[in-house]
Tab-separated table of C-alpha atoms and ligand atoms in Angstrom:
chain	number	residue	atom	x	y	z
P	650	MET	CA	-178.631	73.675	21.033
P	651	GLN	CA	-179.289	76.067	18.192
P	652	PHE	CA	-179.054	79.780	17.661
P	653	SER	CA	-181.904	81.952	18.937
P	654	PRO	CA	-185.278	81.482	17.145
P	655	LEU	CA	-184.985	84.519	14.869
P	656	ILE	CA	-181.445	83.623	13.768
P	657	GLU	CA	-182.557	80.036	13.083
P	658	GLU	CA	-185.456	81.397	11.040
P	659	LEU	CA	-183.057	83.559	9.028
P	660	ILE	CA	-180.810	80.553	8.342
P	661	GLN	CA	-183.841	78.554	7.192
P	662	ALA	CA	-185.133	81.389	5.012
P	663	LEU	CA	-181.768	81.768	3.258
P	664	ARG	CA	-182.050	78.181	2.091
P	665	CYS	CA	-184.650	79.228	-0.490
P	666	LEU	CA	-181.667	80.477	-2.506
P	667	PRO	CA	-180.403	77.930	-5.061
P	668	GLY	CA	-177.177	76.198	-4.067
P	669	VAL	CA	-177.393	77.256	-0.411
P	670	GLY	CA	-177.170	74.367	2.064
P	671	PRO	CA	-177.377	74.507	5.876
P	672	LYS	CA	-173.700	75.391	6.347
P	673	SER	CA	-173.618	78.230	3.803
P	674	ALA	CA	-176.932	79.571	5.088
P	675	GLN	CA	-175.454	79.724	8.593
P	676	ARG	CA	-172.316	81.439	7.314
P	677	MET	CA	-174.416	83.980	5.403
P	678	ALA	CA	-176.675	84.769	8.359
P	679	LEU	CA	-173.756	85.201	10.785
P	680	GLN	CA	-171.714	87.290	8.380
P	681	LEU	CA	-174.601	89.722	7.853
P	682	LEU	CA	-175.389	89.857	11.590
P	683	GLU	CA	-171.799	90.208	12.739
P	684	ARG	CA	-170.362	92.434	10.053
P	685	ASP	CA	-172.734	93.872	7.551
P	686	ARG	CA	-176.161	94.854	8.835
P	687	ALA	CA	-176.426	97.764	6.398
P	688	ALA	CA	-175.958	95.410	3.433
P	689	GLY	CA	-178.442	92.958	4.976
P	690	LYS	CA	-181.055	95.704	5.364
P	691	HIS	CA	-180.451	96.898	1.821
P	692	LEU	CA	-180.860	93.342	0.516
P	693	ALA	CA	-184.116	92.981	2.467
P	694	GLU	CA	-185.504	96.157	0.911
P	695	VAL	CA	-184.478	95.387	-2.669
P	696	LEU	CA	-185.769	91.828	-2.299
P	697	GLN	CA	-189.117	93.000	-0.971
P	698	LEU	CA	-189.455	95.548	-3.773
P	699	SER	CA	-188.370	93.130	-6.503
P	700	MET	CA	-190.740	90.363	-5.426
P	701	SER	CA	-193.701	92.750	-5.555
P	702	GLU	CA	-192.761	95.062	-8.448
P	703	VAL	CA	-191.110	92.864	-11.080
P	704	GLY	CA	-193.597	91.545	-13.617
P	705	HIS	CA	-193.339	90.593	-17.255
P	706	CYS	CA	-192.848	92.648	-20.404
P	707	ALA	CA	-196.263	93.045	-22.051
P	708	SER	CA	-194.750	92.253	-25.427
P	709	CYS	CA	-191.985	89.616	-25.014
P	710	ARG	CA	-192.772	88.264	-21.511
P	711	THR	CA	-189.272	88.714	-20.126
P	712	LEU	CA	-188.928	89.741	-16.464
P	713	THR	CA	-189.017	93.508	-15.896
P	714	GLU	CA	-190.561	96.013	-13.508
P	715	GLU	CA	-191.369	98.209	-16.496
P	716	LYS	CA	-194.402	97.781	-18.762
P	717	LEU	CA	-192.195	96.995	-21.732
P	718	CYS	CA	-188.568	95.856	-21.602
P	719	ARG	CA	-185.624	97.739	-23.114
P	720	VAL	CA	-185.433	95.489	-26.173
P	721	CYS	CA	-189.134	95.841	-26.949
P	722	THR	CA	-189.066	99.638	-26.605
P	723	SER	CA	-185.892	100.058	-28.662
P	724	GLY	CA	-186.446	101.595	-32.096
P	725	ARG	CA	-183.249	100.067	-33.426
P	726	ARG	CA	-184.216	96.398	-33.606
P	727	ASN	CA	-185.112	94.337	-36.642
P	728	ASP	CA	-188.877	93.705	-36.473
P	729	GLN	CA	-188.714	90.963	-39.073
P	730	VAL	CA	-186.946	88.410	-36.898
P	731	LEU	CA	-188.293	86.963	-33.652
P	732	CYS	CA	-186.157	84.737	-31.450
P	733	ILE	CA	-187.948	82.387	-29.035
P	734	VAL	CA	-186.020	81.556	-25.859
P	735	GLU	CA	-186.894	79.680	-22.684
P	736	THR	CA	-185.775	82.159	-20.041
P	737	PRO	CA	-184.786	85.790	-19.406
P	738	ALA	CA	-181.243	84.497	-18.734
P	739	ASP	CA	-181.126	82.941	-22.223
P	740	MET	CA	-182.268	86.257	-23.690
P	741	LEU	CA	-179.545	88.096	-21.774
P	742	ALA	CA	-176.896	85.636	-22.972
P	743	LEU	CA	-177.890	86.257	-26.607
P	744	GLU	CA	-177.958	90.013	-26.046
P	745	GLN	CA	-174.514	89.951	-24.474
P	746	SER	CA	-173.114	87.957	-27.379
P	747	GLY	CA	-174.100	90.847	-29.637
P	748	VAL	CA	-174.952	88.539	-32.561
P	749	TYR	CA	-178.662	89.283	-32.724
P	750	ASP	CA	-180.606	92.476	-33.364
P	751	GLY	CA	-184.190	91.214	-33.744
P	752	ARG	CA	-187.015	90.885	-31.227
P	753	TYR	CA	-187.673	88.176	-28.626
P	754	PHE	CA	-190.391	86.049	-27.158
P	755	VAL	CA	-189.651	84.466	-23.768
P	756	LEU	CA	-191.511	81.248	-22.965
P	757	LEU	CA	-190.594	81.362	-19.260
P	758	GLY	CA	-190.082	77.600	-19.259
P	759	HIS	CA	-190.452	74.599	-21.525
P	760	LEU	CA	-193.130	71.963	-22.102
P	761	SER	CA	-192.978	69.464	-19.265
P	762	PRO	CA	-195.921	67.111	-18.717
P	763	LEU	CA	-194.256	65.869	-15.524
P	764	GLU	CA	-194.204	69.349	-14.011
P	765	GLY	CA	-197.636	70.105	-15.455
P	766	ILE	CA	-196.301	72.800	-17.797
P	767	GLY	CA	-198.360	72.933	-21.014
P	768	PRO	CA	-198.767	75.302	-23.998
P	769	ASP	CA	-201.010	77.634	-21.991
P	770	ASP	CA	-198.241	78.311	-19.474
P	771	LEU	CA	-195.753	79.237	-22.176
P	772	GLY	CA	-197.871	81.882	-23.892
P	773	PHE	CA	-198.282	80.066	-27.211
P	774	ASP	CA	-201.610	81.824	-27.973
P	775	GLU	CA	-199.982	85.167	-27.280
P	776	LEU	CA	-197.113	84.173	-29.565
P	777	VAL	CA	-199.359	83.207	-32.486
P	778	GLU	CA	-201.348	86.407	-32.015
P	779	LYS	CA	-198.106	88.402	-32.073
P	780	LEU	CA	-196.906	86.668	-35.233
P	781	ARG	CA	-200.235	87.320	-36.977
P	782	SER	CA	-200.276	91.006	-36.126
P	783	GLN	CA	-196.608	91.876	-36.620
P	784	PRO	CA	-194.337	91.914	-39.686
P	785	VAL	CA	-192.218	88.939	-38.597
P	786	GLU	CA	-190.661	86.942	-41.439
P	787	GLU	CA	-188.349	84.591	-39.567
P	788	VAL	CA	-188.774	82.863	-36.226
P	789	ILE	CA	-185.622	81.456	-34.606
P	790	LEU	CA	-186.331	78.638	-32.166
P	791	ALA	CA	-183.585	79.033	-29.560
P	792	THR	CA	-184.830	76.665	-26.879
P	793	ASN	CA	-182.144	74.672	-25.080
P	794	PRO	CA	-180.741	71.483	-26.641
P	795	THR	CA	-182.285	69.377	-23.876
P	796	LEU	CA	-185.080	66.837	-24.142
P	797	GLU	CA	-187.678	69.350	-22.903
P	798	GLY	CA	-186.259	72.189	-24.979
P	799	GLU	CA	-186.355	70.146	-28.160
P	800	THR	CA	-189.842	68.826	-27.464
P	801	THR	CA	-190.932	72.437	-27.055
P	802	ALA	CA	-189.227	73.454	-30.327
P	803	GLN	CA	-190.887	70.550	-32.128
P	804	TYR	CA	-194.299	71.561	-30.814
P	805	LEU	CA	-193.709	75.173	-31.855
P	806	LEU	CA	-192.542	74.082	-35.297
P	807	GLU	CA	-195.900	72.371	-35.886
P	808	LEU	CA	-197.862	75.201	-34.328
P	809	LEU	CA	-196.190	77.748	-36.618
P	810	SER	CA	-196.307	75.608	-39.770
P	811	SER	CA	-199.586	77.173	-40.892
P	812	LEU	CA	-198.152	80.681	-40.774
P	813	PRO	CA	-196.238	82.214	-43.724
P	814	LEU	CA	-192.918	82.204	-41.871
P	815	LYS	CA	-189.400	80.873	-42.163
P	816	VAL	CA	-188.631	78.891	-38.987
P	817	THR	CA	-184.981	78.227	-38.109
P	818	HIS	CA	-183.042	76.913	-35.141
P	819	LEU	CA	-179.537	77.531	-33.820
P	820	ALA	CA	-176.806	75.356	-35.301
P	821	GLN	CA	-175.756	72.485	-33.073
P	822	GLY	CA	-172.234	71.132	-32.912
P	823	ILE	CA	-168.945	71.463	-31.141
P	824	PRO	CA	-168.708	74.597	-28.972
P	825	LEU	CA	-165.826	76.992	-29.575
P	826	GLY	CA	-162.871	75.842	-27.492
P	827	GLY	CA	-164.583	72.519	-26.819
P	828	GLU	CA	-162.195	69.587	-26.786
P	829	LEU	CA	-163.463	66.489	-28.566
P	830	GLU	CA	-162.167	64.308	-25.787
P	831	TYR	CA	-164.468	65.941	-23.245
P	832	LEU	CA	-167.623	66.306	-25.329
P	833	ASP	CA	-170.596	64.013	-24.772
P	834	GLY	CA	-171.642	61.526	-27.410
P	835	GLY	CA	-174.822	63.401	-28.294
P	836	THR	CA	-172.936	66.578	-29.158
P	837	LEU	CA	-170.367	64.640	-31.191
P	838	SER	CA	-173.057	62.750	-33.053
P	839	ARG	CA	-174.878	65.973	-33.991
P	840	ALA	CA	-171.598	67.574	-35.032
P	841	PHE	CA	-170.962	64.623	-37.331
P	842	SER	CA	-174.404	64.431	-38.876
P	843	GLY	CA	-174.401	68.189	-39.446
P	844	ARG	CA	-170.851	68.307	-40.865
P	845	GLN	CA	-170.147	70.850	-43.583
P	846	GLY	CA	-167.807	70.856	-46.573
P	847	PHE	CA	-165.208	73.650	-46.583
P	848	ALA	CA	-166.458	74.778	-49.973
P	849	SER	CA	-169.942	75.306	-48.660
P	850	VAL	CA	-169.052	78.046	-46.207
P	851	LYS	CA	-170.220	80.786	-48.561
P	852	GLU	CA	-173.391	78.949	-49.416
P	853	THR	CA	-174.155	78.441	-45.706
P	854	ASN	CA	-173.724	82.114	-44.996
P	855	GLY	CA	-175.664	83.174	-48.088
D	970	MET	CA	-177.597	94.928	-22.287
D	971	GLN	CA	-178.526	94.033	-18.753
D	972	PHE	CA	-181.690	93.075	-16.942
D	973	SER	CA	-184.058	95.869	-15.916
D	974	PRO	CA	-182.723	98.271	-13.216
D	975	LEU	CA	-184.549	96.669	-10.279
D	976	ILE	CA	-183.436	93.148	-11.239
D	977	GLU	CA	-179.848	94.374	-11.645
D	978	GLU	CA	-180.084	95.995	-8.204
D	979	LEU	CA	-181.308	92.711	-6.720
D	980	ILE	CA	-178.406	90.817	-8.304
D	981	GLN	CA	-175.960	93.381	-6.900
D	982	ALA	CA	-177.569	93.281	-3.442
D	983	LEU	CA	-177.321	89.467	-3.283
D	984	ARG	CA	-173.558	89.770	-3.654
D	985	CYS	CA	-173.310	90.935	-0.042
D	986	LEU	CA	-173.735	87.248	0.844
D	987	PRO	CA	-170.424	85.432	1.387
D	988	GLY	CA	-169.416	83.146	-1.476
D	989	VAL	CA	-171.901	84.659	-3.932
D	990	GLY	CA	-170.337	85.859	-7.197
D	991	PRO	CA	-172.046	87.549	-10.157
D	992	LYS	CA	-173.221	84.286	-11.739
D	993	SER	CA	-174.746	82.796	-8.578
D	994	ALA	CA	-176.337	86.129	-7.693
D	995	GLN	CA	-178.014	86.179	-11.116
D	996	ARG	CA	-179.185	82.583	-10.716
D	997	MET	CA	-180.587	83.378	-7.247
D	998	ALA	CA	-182.435	86.492	-8.397
D	999	LEU	CA	-183.980	84.773	-11.422
D	1000	GLN	CA	-184.986	81.669	-9.503
D	1001	LEU	CA	-186.824	83.736	-6.889
D	1002	LEU	CA	-188.473	85.928	-9.535
D	1003	GLU	CA	-189.456	83.093	-11.852
D	1004	ARG	CA	-190.415	80.403	-9.380
D	1005	ASP	CA	-190.541	81.346	-5.766
D	1006	ARG	CA	-191.803	84.824	-4.965
D	1007	ALA	CA	-193.405	83.685	-1.710
D	1008	ALA	CA	-190.054	82.400	-0.433
D	1009	GLY	CA	-188.373	85.605	-1.619
D	1010	LYS	CA	-190.883	87.741	0.262
D	1011	HIS	CA	-190.509	85.620	3.364
D	1012	LEU	CA	-186.713	85.949	3.180
D	1013	ALA	CA	-187.061	89.736	2.810
D	1014	GLU	CA	-189.214	89.932	5.940
D	1015	VAL	CA	-187.050	87.680	8.107
D	1016	LEU	CA	-183.918	89.478	6.923
D	1017	GLN	CA	-185.382	92.885	7.715
D	1018	LEU	CA	-186.499	91.728	11.167
D	1019	SER	CA	-183.202	89.984	11.955
D	1020	MET	CA	-181.050	92.943	10.953
D	1021	SER	CA	-183.014	95.251	13.257
D	1022	GLU	CA	-183.920	92.935	16.143
D	1023	VAL	CA	-180.902	90.685	16.710
D	1024	GLY	CA	-178.525	92.135	19.272
D	1025	HIS	CA	-176.108	90.625	21.750
D	1026	CYS	CA	-176.647	88.649	24.931
D	1027	ALA	CA	-176.140	91.039	27.841
D	1028	SER	CA	-174.052	88.447	29.661
D	1029	CYS	CA	-171.971	86.469	27.116
D	1030	ARG	CA	-172.220	88.762	24.022
D	1031	THR	CA	-173.374	86.044	21.621
D	1032	LEU	CA	-175.884	87.025	18.935
D	1033	THR	CA	-179.526	86.808	20.021
D	1034	GLU	CA	-182.753	88.808	19.736
D	1035	GLU	CA	-183.403	88.074	23.413
D	1036	LYS	CA	-181.898	90.002	26.320
D	1037	LEU	CA	-180.038	86.928	27.517
D	1038	CYS	CA	-179.221	83.832	25.448
D	1039	ARG	CA	-180.423	80.304	26.222
D	1040	VAL	CA	-177.094	79.251	27.729
D	1041	CYS	CA	-176.906	82.259	30.024
D	1042	THR	CA	-180.493	81.799	31.263
D	1043	SER	CA	-180.131	78.056	31.799
D	1044	GLY	CA	-180.017	76.986	35.444
D	1045	ARG	CA	-178.212	73.768	34.589
D	1046	ARG	CA	-174.800	75.095	33.644
D	1047	ASN	CA	-171.588	75.017	35.637
D	1048	ASP	CA	-170.925	78.589	36.792
D	1049	GLN	CA	-167.348	77.801	37.742
D	1050	VAL	CA	-166.039	77.404	34.214
D	1051	LEU	CA	-166.054	80.103	31.533
D	1052	CYS	CA	-165.086	79.335	27.952
D	1053	ILE	CA	-163.903	82.224	25.769
D	1054	VAL	CA	-164.591	81.842	22.037
D	1055	GLU	CA	-164.210	84.135	19.071
D	1056	THR	CA	-167.648	83.819	17.463
D	1057	PRO	CA	-171.243	82.649	18.006
D	1058	ALA	CA	-170.530	79.881	15.453
D	1059	ASP	CA	-167.641	78.619	17.643
D	1060	MET	CA	-169.962	78.625	20.657
D	1061	LEU	CA	-172.564	76.638	18.701
D	1062	ALA	CA	-169.947	74.107	17.582
D	1063	LEU	CA	-168.908	73.501	21.204
D	1064	GLU	CA	-172.543	73.258	22.312
D	1065	GLN	CA	-173.320	70.757	19.583
D	1066	SER	CA	-170.343	68.612	20.548
D	1067	GLY	CA	-171.937	68.231	23.979
D	1068	VAL	CA	-168.586	68.163	25.784
D	1069	TYR	CA	-168.997	71.381	27.737
D	1070	ASP	CA	-171.510	72.467	30.352
D	1071	GLY	CA	-170.053	75.729	31.642
D	1072	ARG	CA	-170.701	79.341	30.631
D	1073	TYR	CA	-169.323	81.334	27.685
D	1074	PHE	CA	-167.907	84.673	26.745
D	1075	VAL	CA	-167.954	85.552	23.047
D	1076	LEU	CA	-165.301	88.000	21.859
D	1077	LEU	CA	-167.022	88.606	18.488
D	1078	GLY	CA	-163.651	88.669	16.767
D	1079	HIS	CA	-159.959	88.550	17.531
D	1080	LEU	CA	-157.209	91.111	18.033
D	1081	SER	CA	-156.160	92.414	14.654
D	1082	PRO	CA	-154.151	95.629	14.456
D	1083	LEU	CA	-154.453	95.521	10.658
D	1084	GLU	CA	-158.251	95.608	10.797
D	1085	GLY	CA	-158.166	98.064	13.699
D	1086	ILE	CA	-159.645	95.578	16.181
D	1087	GLY	CA	-158.302	96.166	19.684
D	1088	PRO	CA	-159.134	95.030	23.258
D	1089	ASP	CA	-161.998	97.529	23.496
D	1090	ASP	CA	-163.814	95.906	20.579
D	1091	LEU	CA	-163.621	92.459	22.127
D	1092	GLY	CA	-165.186	93.328	25.477
D	1093	PHE	CA	-162.089	92.665	27.607
D	1094	ASP	CA	-163.211	95.153	30.313
D	1095	GLU	CA	-166.603	93.469	30.441
D	1096	LEU	CA	-164.859	90.106	30.721
D	1097	VAL	CA	-162.641	91.139	33.633
D	1098	GLU	CA	-165.633	92.697	35.380
D	1099	LYS	CA	-167.561	89.453	34.912
D	1100	LEU	CA	-164.711	87.355	36.275
D	1101	ARG	CA	-164.391	89.611	39.328
D	1102	SER	CA	-168.085	89.473	40.167
D	1103	GLN	CA	-168.832	85.818	39.413
D	1104	PRO	CA	-167.663	82.548	40.982
D	1105	VAL	CA	-165.545	81.458	37.994
D	1106	GLU	CA	-162.606	79.201	38.849
D	1107	GLU	CA	-161.390	78.167	35.428
D	1108	VAL	CA	-161.224	80.089	32.166
D	1109	ILE	CA	-160.790	78.068	28.981
D	1110	LEU	CA	-159.258	80.047	26.133
D	1111	ALA	CA	-160.838	78.525	23.043
D	1112	THR	CA	-159.800	81.036	20.416
D	1113	ASN	CA	-158.897	79.586	17.018
D	1114	PRO	CA	-155.405	78.121	16.420
D	1115	THR	CA	-154.617	80.917	13.949
D	1116	LEU	CA	-152.080	83.708	14.292
D	1117	GLU	CA	-154.767	86.194	15.383
D	1118	GLY	CA	-156.512	83.698	17.644
D	1119	GLU	CA	-153.303	82.814	19.439
D	1120	THR	CA	-152.246	86.439	19.764
D	1121	THR	CA	-155.627	87.095	21.357
D	1122	ALA	CA	-155.232	84.126	23.726
D	1123	GLN	CA	-151.751	85.333	24.690
D	1124	TYR	CA	-153.073	88.808	25.441
D	1125	LEU	CA	-155.910	87.366	27.524
D	1126	LEU	CA	-153.504	85.111	29.413
D	1127	GLU	CA	-151.551	88.172	30.575
D	1128	LEU	CA	-154.693	90.174	31.281
D	1129	LEU	CA	-156.084	87.395	33.489
D	1130	SER	CA	-152.790	86.559	35.231
D	1131	SER	CA	-153.571	88.901	38.138
D	1132	LEU	CA	-156.858	87.136	38.882
D	1133	PRO	CA	-157.081	84.030	41.105
D	1134	LEU	CA	-158.014	81.732	38.219
D	1135	LYS	CA	-156.872	78.627	36.457
D	1136	VAL	CA	-156.472	79.434	32.741
D	1137	THR	CA	-156.420	76.551	30.241
D	1138	HIS	CA	-156.593	76.127	26.490
D	1139	LEU	CA	-157.873	73.376	24.200
D	1140	ALA	CA	-155.385	70.622	23.399
D	1141	GLN	CA	-153.805	70.926	19.977
D	1142	GLY	CA	-152.826	67.979	17.832
D	1143	ILE	CA	-154.063	65.637	15.176
D	1144	PRO	CA	-157.831	65.837	14.583
D	1145	LEU	CA	-159.871	62.660	14.878
D	1146	GLY	CA	-159.873	60.947	11.478
D	1147	GLY	CA	-157.085	63.240	10.284
D	1148	GLU	CA	-154.560	61.444	8.087
D	1149	LEU	CA	-150.939	62.321	8.788
D	1150	GLU	CA	-150.236	62.522	5.087
D	1151	TYR	CA	-152.679	65.402	4.623
D	1152	LEU	CA	-151.954	67.401	7.781
D	1153	ASP	CA	-149.993	70.625	7.593
D	1154	GLY	CA	-146.532	70.909	9.131
D	1155	GLY	CA	-147.708	73.189	11.936
D	1156	THR	CA	-150.279	70.695	13.185
D	1157	LEU	CA	-147.779	67.837	12.984
D	1158	SER	CA	-145.153	69.813	14.827
D	1159	ARG	CA	-147.577	70.652	17.670
D	1160	ALA	CA	-148.742	67.042	17.818
D	1161	PHE	CA	-145.103	65.969	18.222
D	1162	SER	CA	-144.099	68.524	20.800
D	1163	GLY	CA	-147.233	67.777	22.826
D	1164	ARG	CA	-146.905	63.998	22.566
D	1165	GLN	CA	-148.075	61.966	25.542
D	1166	GLY	CA	-146.951	58.633	27.008
D	1167	PHE	CA	-149.626	55.930	27.093
D	1168	ALA	CA	-149.138	55.599	30.835
D	1169	SER	CA	-150.032	59.216	31.378
D	1170	VAL	CA	-153.621	58.934	30.173
D	1171	LYS	CA	-154.990	58.772	33.710
D	1172	GLU	CA	-152.820	61.607	34.889
D	1173	THR	CA	-153.949	63.762	31.936
D	1174	ASN	CA	-157.572	63.142	32.720
D	1175	GLY	CA	-157.156	63.637	36.457
C	2279	ZN	ZN1	-189.978	92.854	-23.999
C	2280	ZN	ZN1	-175.458	84.579	26.789
């Protein structure tokens, strides 16, 4: 025995959400049906609207229902620095850290031959075009420190080598509050090979 | 900085789902927007339809979009036994165990003065009416072994005492596969006070 067909369909449909297995999907469906139909209806409406209205920023490619995102339309950003990230979530994380005031370019993924994701899917032509037409002096490659992220950064580094630009990447090492004992070998090894003398702090910042 | 207004609204709306905090809601919204718009649209449609179409079975009160649920319309159930459960999920659990072939009555909750849930909300009048008009001989009180569930069972026991019925409840004790070491004191104490002699197995089943 199962629930009625429509309830079973709802439970199935909820499983498109990441991290939602059969048991949580059932709990979600029953909670909405038993206690919170108004919230369920509201979610249905916002979901419907989002799936059809949200597109990409015409300049940086991040997700937005507007033509240009808030960062691209802001007049208070540094036009000379462009930070390349993989996803809108990465862009948000950098924005929330408050350390960066330049512009962005969002790849919406990383190179992955296995998944069939190539340069065309990541807007590389658009990126080069943007760099040729705008006064960017430094490009920060902020892809993730994963195999795919670093392959993507490497590819970009070559692609951009013909342009008159400084290309940098985020420093890699031990995260703040990270305990040596719990860090993986890769992180430790990079922290070692990139170690800095105490005297060089000023030079590094300069 | 946040995402664009519509994306932020979607993240907020997803938090109506049980167990979904700000971080998972963000992950859900971005995954649907970046990778699975078709599934997101389908979820929106099924959700909309479910919230408006799913009602309650006219006979047992379980959730269903049909007038009567599959158990109530089945001709192969024992009409002489009625099992009272708190929720549609409890009813499904019993059905899936395959141990029961009678009819059900779903309270859709339990007595809870704190939450303002009284006898009227749980369909007690409807239940008594049903028991008067149908050939039920035994009522099984299968509310949960929680404070509210047992208060509800106690209330029902008194309510039904004037009717010519046998009223039973599910046996309480150690769950199959439960290890004594990890069981709470309440369960252990009930298992002790309800202990049975080996010789009485036949009597218990008879
Ligand atoms: Zn933008
Ligand atoms: Zn029914």
